XYZ file of C-alpha atoms in Angstrom:
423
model
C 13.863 12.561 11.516
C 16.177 11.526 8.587
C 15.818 12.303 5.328
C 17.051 10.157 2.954
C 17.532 11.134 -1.045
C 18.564 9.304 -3.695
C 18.533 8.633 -7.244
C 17.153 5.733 -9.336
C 18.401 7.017 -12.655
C 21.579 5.075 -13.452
C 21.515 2.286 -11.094
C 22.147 -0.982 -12.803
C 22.773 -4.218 -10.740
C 25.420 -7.045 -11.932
C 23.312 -9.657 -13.941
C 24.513 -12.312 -11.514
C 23.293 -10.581 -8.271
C 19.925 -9.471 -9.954
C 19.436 -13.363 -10.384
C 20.172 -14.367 -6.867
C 17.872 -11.334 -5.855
C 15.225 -12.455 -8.409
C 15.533 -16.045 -6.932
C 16.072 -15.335 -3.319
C 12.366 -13.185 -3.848
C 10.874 -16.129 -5.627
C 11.457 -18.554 -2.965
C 10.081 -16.001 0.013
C 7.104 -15.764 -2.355
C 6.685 -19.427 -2.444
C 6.929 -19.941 0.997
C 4.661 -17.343 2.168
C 2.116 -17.313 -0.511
C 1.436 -21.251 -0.439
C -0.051 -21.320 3.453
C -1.508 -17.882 2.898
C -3.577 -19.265 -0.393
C -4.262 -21.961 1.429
C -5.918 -20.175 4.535
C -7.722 -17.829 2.515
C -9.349 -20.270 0.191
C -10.289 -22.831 3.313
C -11.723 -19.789 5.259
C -13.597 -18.672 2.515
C -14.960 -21.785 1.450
C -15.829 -22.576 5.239
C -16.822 -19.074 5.548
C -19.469 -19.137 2.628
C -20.922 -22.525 2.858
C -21.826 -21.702 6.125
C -23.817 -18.847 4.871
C -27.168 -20.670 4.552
C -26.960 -21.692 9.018
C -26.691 -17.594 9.218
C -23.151 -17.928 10.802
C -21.164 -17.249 7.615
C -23.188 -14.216 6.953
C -21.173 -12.227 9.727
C -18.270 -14.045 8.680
C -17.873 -13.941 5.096
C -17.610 -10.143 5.009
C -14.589 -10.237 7.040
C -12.945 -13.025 5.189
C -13.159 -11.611 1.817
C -11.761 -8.225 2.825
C -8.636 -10.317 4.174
C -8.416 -11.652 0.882
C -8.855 -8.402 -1.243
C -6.442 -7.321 1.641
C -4.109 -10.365 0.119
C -5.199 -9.834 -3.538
C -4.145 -6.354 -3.335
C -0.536 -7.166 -1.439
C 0.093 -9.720 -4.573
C -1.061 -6.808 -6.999
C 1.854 -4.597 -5.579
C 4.308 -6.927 -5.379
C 3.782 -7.960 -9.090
C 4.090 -4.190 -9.925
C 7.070 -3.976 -7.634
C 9.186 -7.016 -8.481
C 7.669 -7.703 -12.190
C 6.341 -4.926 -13.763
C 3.502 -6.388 -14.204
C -0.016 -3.898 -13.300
C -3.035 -6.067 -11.869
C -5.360 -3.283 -11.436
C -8.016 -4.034 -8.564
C -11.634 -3.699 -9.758
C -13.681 -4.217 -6.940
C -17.269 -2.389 -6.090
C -17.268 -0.389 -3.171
C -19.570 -1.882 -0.342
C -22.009 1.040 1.512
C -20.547 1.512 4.940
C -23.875 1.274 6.045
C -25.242 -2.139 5.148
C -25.957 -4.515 7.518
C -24.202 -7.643 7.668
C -26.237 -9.738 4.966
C -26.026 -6.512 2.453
C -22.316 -6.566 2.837
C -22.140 -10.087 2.281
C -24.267 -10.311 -0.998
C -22.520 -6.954 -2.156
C -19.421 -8.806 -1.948
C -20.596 -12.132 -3.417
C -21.850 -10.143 -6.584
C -19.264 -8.837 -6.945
C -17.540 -10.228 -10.060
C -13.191 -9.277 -8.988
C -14.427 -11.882 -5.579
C -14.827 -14.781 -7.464
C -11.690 -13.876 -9.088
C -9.783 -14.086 -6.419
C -11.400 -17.548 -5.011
C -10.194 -18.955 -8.316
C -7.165 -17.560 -8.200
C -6.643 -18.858 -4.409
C -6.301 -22.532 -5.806
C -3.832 -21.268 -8.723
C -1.749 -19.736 -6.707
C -1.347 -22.580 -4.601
C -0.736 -24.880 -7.497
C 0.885 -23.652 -10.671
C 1.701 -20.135 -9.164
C 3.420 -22.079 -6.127
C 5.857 -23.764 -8.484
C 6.766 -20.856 -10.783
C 7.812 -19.321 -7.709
C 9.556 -22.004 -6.436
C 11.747 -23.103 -9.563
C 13.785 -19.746 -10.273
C 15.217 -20.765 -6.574
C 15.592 -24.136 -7.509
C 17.323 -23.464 -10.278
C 19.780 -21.525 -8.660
C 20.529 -24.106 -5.093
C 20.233 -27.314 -7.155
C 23.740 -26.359 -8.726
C 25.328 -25.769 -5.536
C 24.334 -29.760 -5.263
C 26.639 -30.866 -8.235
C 29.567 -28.636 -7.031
C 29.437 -29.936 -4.012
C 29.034 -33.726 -5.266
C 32.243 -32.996 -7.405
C 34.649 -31.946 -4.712
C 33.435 -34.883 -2.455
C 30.319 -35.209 -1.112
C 29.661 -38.469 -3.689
C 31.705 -40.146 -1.462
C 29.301 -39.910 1.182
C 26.190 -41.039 -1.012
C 24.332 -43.903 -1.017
C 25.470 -46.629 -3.834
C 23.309 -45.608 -7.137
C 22.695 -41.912 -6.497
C 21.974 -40.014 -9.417
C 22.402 -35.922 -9.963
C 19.754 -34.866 -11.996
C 20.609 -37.853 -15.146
C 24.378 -38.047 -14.198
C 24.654 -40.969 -11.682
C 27.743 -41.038 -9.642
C 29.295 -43.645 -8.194
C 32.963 -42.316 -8.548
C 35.517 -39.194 -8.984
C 34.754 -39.048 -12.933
C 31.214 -39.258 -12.721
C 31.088 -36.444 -10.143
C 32.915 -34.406 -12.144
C 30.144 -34.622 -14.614
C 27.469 -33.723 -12.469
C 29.487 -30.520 -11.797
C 29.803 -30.053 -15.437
C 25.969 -30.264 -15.419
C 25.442 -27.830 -12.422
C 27.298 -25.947 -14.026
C 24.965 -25.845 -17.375
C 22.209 -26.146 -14.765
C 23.858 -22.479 -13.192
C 23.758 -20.857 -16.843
C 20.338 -21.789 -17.833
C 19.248 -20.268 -14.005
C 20.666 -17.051 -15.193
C 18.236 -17.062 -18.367
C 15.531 -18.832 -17.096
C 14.869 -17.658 -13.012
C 13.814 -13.726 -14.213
C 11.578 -15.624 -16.830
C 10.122 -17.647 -14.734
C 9.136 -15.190 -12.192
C 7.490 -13.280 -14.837
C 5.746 -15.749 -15.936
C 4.740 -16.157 -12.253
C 3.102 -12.488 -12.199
C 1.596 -12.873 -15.523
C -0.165 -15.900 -14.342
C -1.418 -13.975 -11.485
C -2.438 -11.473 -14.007
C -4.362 -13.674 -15.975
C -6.483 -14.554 -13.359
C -6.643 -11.902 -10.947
C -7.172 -9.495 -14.150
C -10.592 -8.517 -15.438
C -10.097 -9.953 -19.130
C -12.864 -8.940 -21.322
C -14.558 -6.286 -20.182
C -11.957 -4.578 -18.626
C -12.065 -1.245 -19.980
C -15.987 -1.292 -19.017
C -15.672 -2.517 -15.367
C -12.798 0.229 -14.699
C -15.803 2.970 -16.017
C -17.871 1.465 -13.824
C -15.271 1.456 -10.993
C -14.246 4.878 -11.813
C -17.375 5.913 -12.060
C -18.109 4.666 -8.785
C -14.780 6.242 -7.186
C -15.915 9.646 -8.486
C -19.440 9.561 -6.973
C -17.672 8.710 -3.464
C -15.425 11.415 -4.454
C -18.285 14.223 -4.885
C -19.560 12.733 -1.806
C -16.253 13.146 0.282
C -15.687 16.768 -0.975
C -19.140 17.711 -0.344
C -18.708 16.627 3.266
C -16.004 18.388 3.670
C -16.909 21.706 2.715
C -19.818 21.326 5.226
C -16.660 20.593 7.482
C -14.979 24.073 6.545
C -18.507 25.565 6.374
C -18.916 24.287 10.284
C -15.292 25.290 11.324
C -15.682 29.164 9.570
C -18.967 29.565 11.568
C -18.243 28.098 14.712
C -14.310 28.960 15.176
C -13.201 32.190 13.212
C -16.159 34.206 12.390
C -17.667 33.945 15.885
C -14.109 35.194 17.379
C -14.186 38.280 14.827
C -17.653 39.002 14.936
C -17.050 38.994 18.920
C -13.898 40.949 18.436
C -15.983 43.677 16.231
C -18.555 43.672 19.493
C -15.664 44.552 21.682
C -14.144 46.936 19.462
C -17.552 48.767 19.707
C -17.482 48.732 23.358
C -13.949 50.318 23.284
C -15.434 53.116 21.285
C -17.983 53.681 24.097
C -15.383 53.775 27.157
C -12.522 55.288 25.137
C -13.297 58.526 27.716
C -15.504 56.905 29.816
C -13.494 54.157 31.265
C -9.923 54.080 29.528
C -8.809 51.209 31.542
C -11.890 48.953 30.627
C -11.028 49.953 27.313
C -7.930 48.999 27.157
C -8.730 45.559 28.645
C -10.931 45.113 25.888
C -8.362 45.899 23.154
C -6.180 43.392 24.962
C -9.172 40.897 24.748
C -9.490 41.625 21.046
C -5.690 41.247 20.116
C -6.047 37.869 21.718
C -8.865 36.836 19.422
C -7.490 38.177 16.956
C -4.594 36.171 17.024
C -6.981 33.090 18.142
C -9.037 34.005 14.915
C -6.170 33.916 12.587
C -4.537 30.532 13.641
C -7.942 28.683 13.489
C -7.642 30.297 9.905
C -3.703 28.468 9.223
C -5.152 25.667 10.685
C -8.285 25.566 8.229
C -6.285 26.417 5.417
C -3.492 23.561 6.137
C -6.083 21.276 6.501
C -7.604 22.071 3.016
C -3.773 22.423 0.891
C -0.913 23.051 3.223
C 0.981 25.739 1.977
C 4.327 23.521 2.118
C 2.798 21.178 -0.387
C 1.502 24.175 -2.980
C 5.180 25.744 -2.689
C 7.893 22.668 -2.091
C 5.936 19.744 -3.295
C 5.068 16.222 -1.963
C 8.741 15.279 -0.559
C 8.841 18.287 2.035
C 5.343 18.358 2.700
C 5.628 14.607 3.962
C 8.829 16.067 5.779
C 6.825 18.555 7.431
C 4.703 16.285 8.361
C 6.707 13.728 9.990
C 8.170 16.590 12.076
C 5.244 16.760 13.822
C 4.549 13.247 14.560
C 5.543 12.805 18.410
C 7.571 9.207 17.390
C 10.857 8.995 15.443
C 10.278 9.245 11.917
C 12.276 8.295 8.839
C 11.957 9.614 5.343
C 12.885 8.480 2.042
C 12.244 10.758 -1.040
C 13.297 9.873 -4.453
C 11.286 12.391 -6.789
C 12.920 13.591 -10.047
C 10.088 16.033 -10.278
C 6.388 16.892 -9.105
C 2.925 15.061 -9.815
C -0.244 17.071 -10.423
C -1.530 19.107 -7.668
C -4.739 16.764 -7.217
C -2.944 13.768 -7.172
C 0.163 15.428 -4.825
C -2.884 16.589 -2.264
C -4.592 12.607 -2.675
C -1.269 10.779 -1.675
C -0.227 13.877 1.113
C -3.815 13.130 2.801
C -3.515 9.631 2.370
C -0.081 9.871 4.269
C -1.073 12.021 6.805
C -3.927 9.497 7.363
C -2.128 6.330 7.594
C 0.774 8.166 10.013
C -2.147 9.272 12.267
C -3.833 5.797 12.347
C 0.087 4.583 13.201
C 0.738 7.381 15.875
C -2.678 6.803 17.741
C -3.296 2.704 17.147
C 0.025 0.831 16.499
C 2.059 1.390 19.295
C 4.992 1.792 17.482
C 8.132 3.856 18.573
C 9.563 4.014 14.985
C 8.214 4.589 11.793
C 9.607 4.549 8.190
C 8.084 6.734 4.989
C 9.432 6.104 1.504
C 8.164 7.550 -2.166
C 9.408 7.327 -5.293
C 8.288 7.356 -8.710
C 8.906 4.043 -10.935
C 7.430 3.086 -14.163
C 4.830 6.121 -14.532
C 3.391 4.895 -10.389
C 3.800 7.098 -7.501
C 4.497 4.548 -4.614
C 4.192 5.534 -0.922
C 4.912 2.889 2.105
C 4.697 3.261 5.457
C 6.192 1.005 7.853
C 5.751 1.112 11.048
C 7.116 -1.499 14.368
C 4.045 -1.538 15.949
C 1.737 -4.559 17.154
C -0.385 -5.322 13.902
C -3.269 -6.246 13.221
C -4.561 -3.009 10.829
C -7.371 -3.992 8.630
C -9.703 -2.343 5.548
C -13.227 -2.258 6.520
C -16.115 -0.174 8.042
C -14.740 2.035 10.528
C -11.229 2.034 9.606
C -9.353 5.450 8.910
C -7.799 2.883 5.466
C -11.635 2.632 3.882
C -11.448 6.420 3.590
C -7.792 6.594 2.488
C -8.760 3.489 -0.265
C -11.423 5.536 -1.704
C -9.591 8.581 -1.929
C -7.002 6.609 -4.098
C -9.862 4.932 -6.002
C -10.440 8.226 -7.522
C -6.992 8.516 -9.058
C -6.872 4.513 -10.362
C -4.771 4.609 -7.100
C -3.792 0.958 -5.026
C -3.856 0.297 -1.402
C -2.222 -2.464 -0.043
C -2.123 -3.244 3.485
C 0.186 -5.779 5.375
C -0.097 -6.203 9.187
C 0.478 -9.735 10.825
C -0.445 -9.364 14.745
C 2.159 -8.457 16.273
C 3.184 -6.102 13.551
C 5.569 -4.929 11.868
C 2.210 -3.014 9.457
C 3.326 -2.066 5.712
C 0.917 0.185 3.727
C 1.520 0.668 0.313
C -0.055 3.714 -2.127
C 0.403 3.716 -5.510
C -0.930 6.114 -7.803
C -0.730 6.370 -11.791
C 1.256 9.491 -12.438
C 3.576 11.327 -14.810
C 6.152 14.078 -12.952
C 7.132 16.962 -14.543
């Protein structure tokens, strides 16, 4: 494993390489987000008109998870790339409904029809937002290149931008205005990406209301939380009486039979102090085991950075991890994204395939972020069944984000992010 640690603090990039960055990110946006709108709002609207012939009520489910799956993806970038916090509202569905429960659970759910109207937005005016910071920036290349001789090449009446050029002079000029075209990209491509994410915002966001639906999501989040812990201290409950305190309570029934044979039969004795060693020792690493499994004791003492450490030491593939942590989180939300972790590298280990996975956290703008990359085939999804539902929920509880990205044949991204401080 390699560990990897650096420091954010103090890093400033050169305004003109933050602008072909910003730009070069705009234009991947554009060009993956306009099919991907696209898809998701045809298979929805297929998906849910073909509710009332029965077929879209097994279908619809599955295609607005994908696109709270997508919706979620766009949420982290816009926190990543623009600073900008979408914060998901949706209400959890019961793992237990049947199909047409799930799909009327999702359909009243007010944050799904946000995203269907953001679908066609995105495609539209959130398409070409993201389009023109790049634009901005290549179109100039066009006048330099028309000024040092590619006008001579160019159809009779070609025109660069309102410059038309039909000779050396009046290339020159549309180089002068690439080159005015080149400073206003400076200005305007970070502006215009903003204005990108705030767009999403606006749409994606829940407006009025807001500070009610996140009670009622919260709410919601803590209920499943009470749940989860009450199952597992049944779980500990179970493990104590089954594991440990049937190997010491048979231990104490040996060590009475010991007492019995001490003069009797010394060397059936002695077997059975051998025999009670050896649960003892059984006893007392079912205990580690229980007790790592509530709060390792590498995460109470070292913190979240060398717990995940730890943890990827374990992990029978090549690991990689990046830790950039000025200081510690709270110790509820430090044992929320360690379990998270653990859960997504187990669902990696045991369902990806991959040979090679990558772990990175830091701490930006108050958000603990967590991603987990991994080269294996794909295809991981949210939904009933999947290890992600529980690790979703568990971040629900903290106002946390899960964002999952995994085309078939891989690579899979998960992203955590968690409201924090550090101290």
């Amino acid at each position: 494993m390699t560990i990897d640690t650096k420091s954010r603090g103090g890093r400033r990039e050169r305004p003109m390489k933050g602008t072909a960055k910003g730009a070069a990110r705009a234009l991947g946006l554009a060009l993956v987000s306009l099919p991907a709108s696209v898809l998701c709002f045809v298979l929805s609207a297929v998906s849910v008109s073909l509710i009332p012939v029965g077929i879209g009520i097994v279908t619809t489910p599955y295609v607005l998870t994908a696109v709270r799956t997508y919706a979620n993806g766009r949420r982290v970038l816009a926190a990543e790339w623009g600073g900008v916090r979408i914060p998901p509202s949706y209400r959890p569905v019961p793992q237990d409904a049947n199909p047409w429960g799930r799909t009327s659970g999702m359909l009243r759910d007010p944050a799904t029809w946000r995203d269907l109207r953001w679908l066609p937005v995105d495609m539209t005016a959130g398409f070409v937002t993201a389009l023109l910071p790049a634009a901005l920036l290549l179109y100039p290349l066009e006048g330099f290149a028309l000024a040092v001789g590619l006008w001579r090449v160019m159809p009779d009446g070609y025109w660069y931008g309102f410059v038309p050029v039909s000779d050396q002079t009046s290339a020159l000029g549309a180089g002068v205005l690439a080159l005015v075209l080149l400073f206003l990209a400076h200005f305007l491509a970070p502006r215009l990406l903003d204005a990108h994410f705030r767009l999403t915002r606006a749409v994606l966001g829940s407006g009025r209301g807001e500070l009610t639906e996140r009670v009622r999501v919260l709410t919601e989040t803590r209920r499943d939380a009470v749940d989860t812990s009450a199952a597992e201290l049944r779980r500990i409950e179970r493990d104590l009486h089954d594991g440990a305190q049937a190997r010491l309570v048979a231990m104490g029934m040996d060590l009475g039979t010991v007492e019995a044979l001490m003069e009797k039969d010394p060397a059936r004795a002695r077997e059975l102090l051998a025999q009670a060693r050896r649960s003892s020792a059984e006893a007392l690493t079912e205990l580690r085991e229980l007790v790592r499994g509530i709060h390792p004791p590498v995460l109470a003492e070292r913190g979240l950075g060398d717990a995940v450490r730890a943890l990827a030491l374990r992990l029978p593939v090549a690991t990689e991890v990046t830790v950039e942590l000025p200081g510690r989180a709270e110790a509820p939300v430090e044992s929320a994204a360690y379990f998270a972790v653990s859960e997504v590298l187990t669902n990696a280990v045991k369902h990806s395939g991959a040979d090679r996975v990558w772990v990175d956290l830091h701490h930006a703008d108050g958000h603990l972020r967590v991603t987990v990359t991994d080269n294996g085939k794909g295809g991981a999804v949210t939904g009933a069944g999947s290890g992600l539902t529980g690790v979703e929920r568990r971040l629900g509880t903290f106002d946390g984000v899960l964002a999952v990205s995994s085309p078939a044949g891989g690579p899979t991204l998960v992203t955590l992010e968690i409201p924090c401080a550090l101290s």
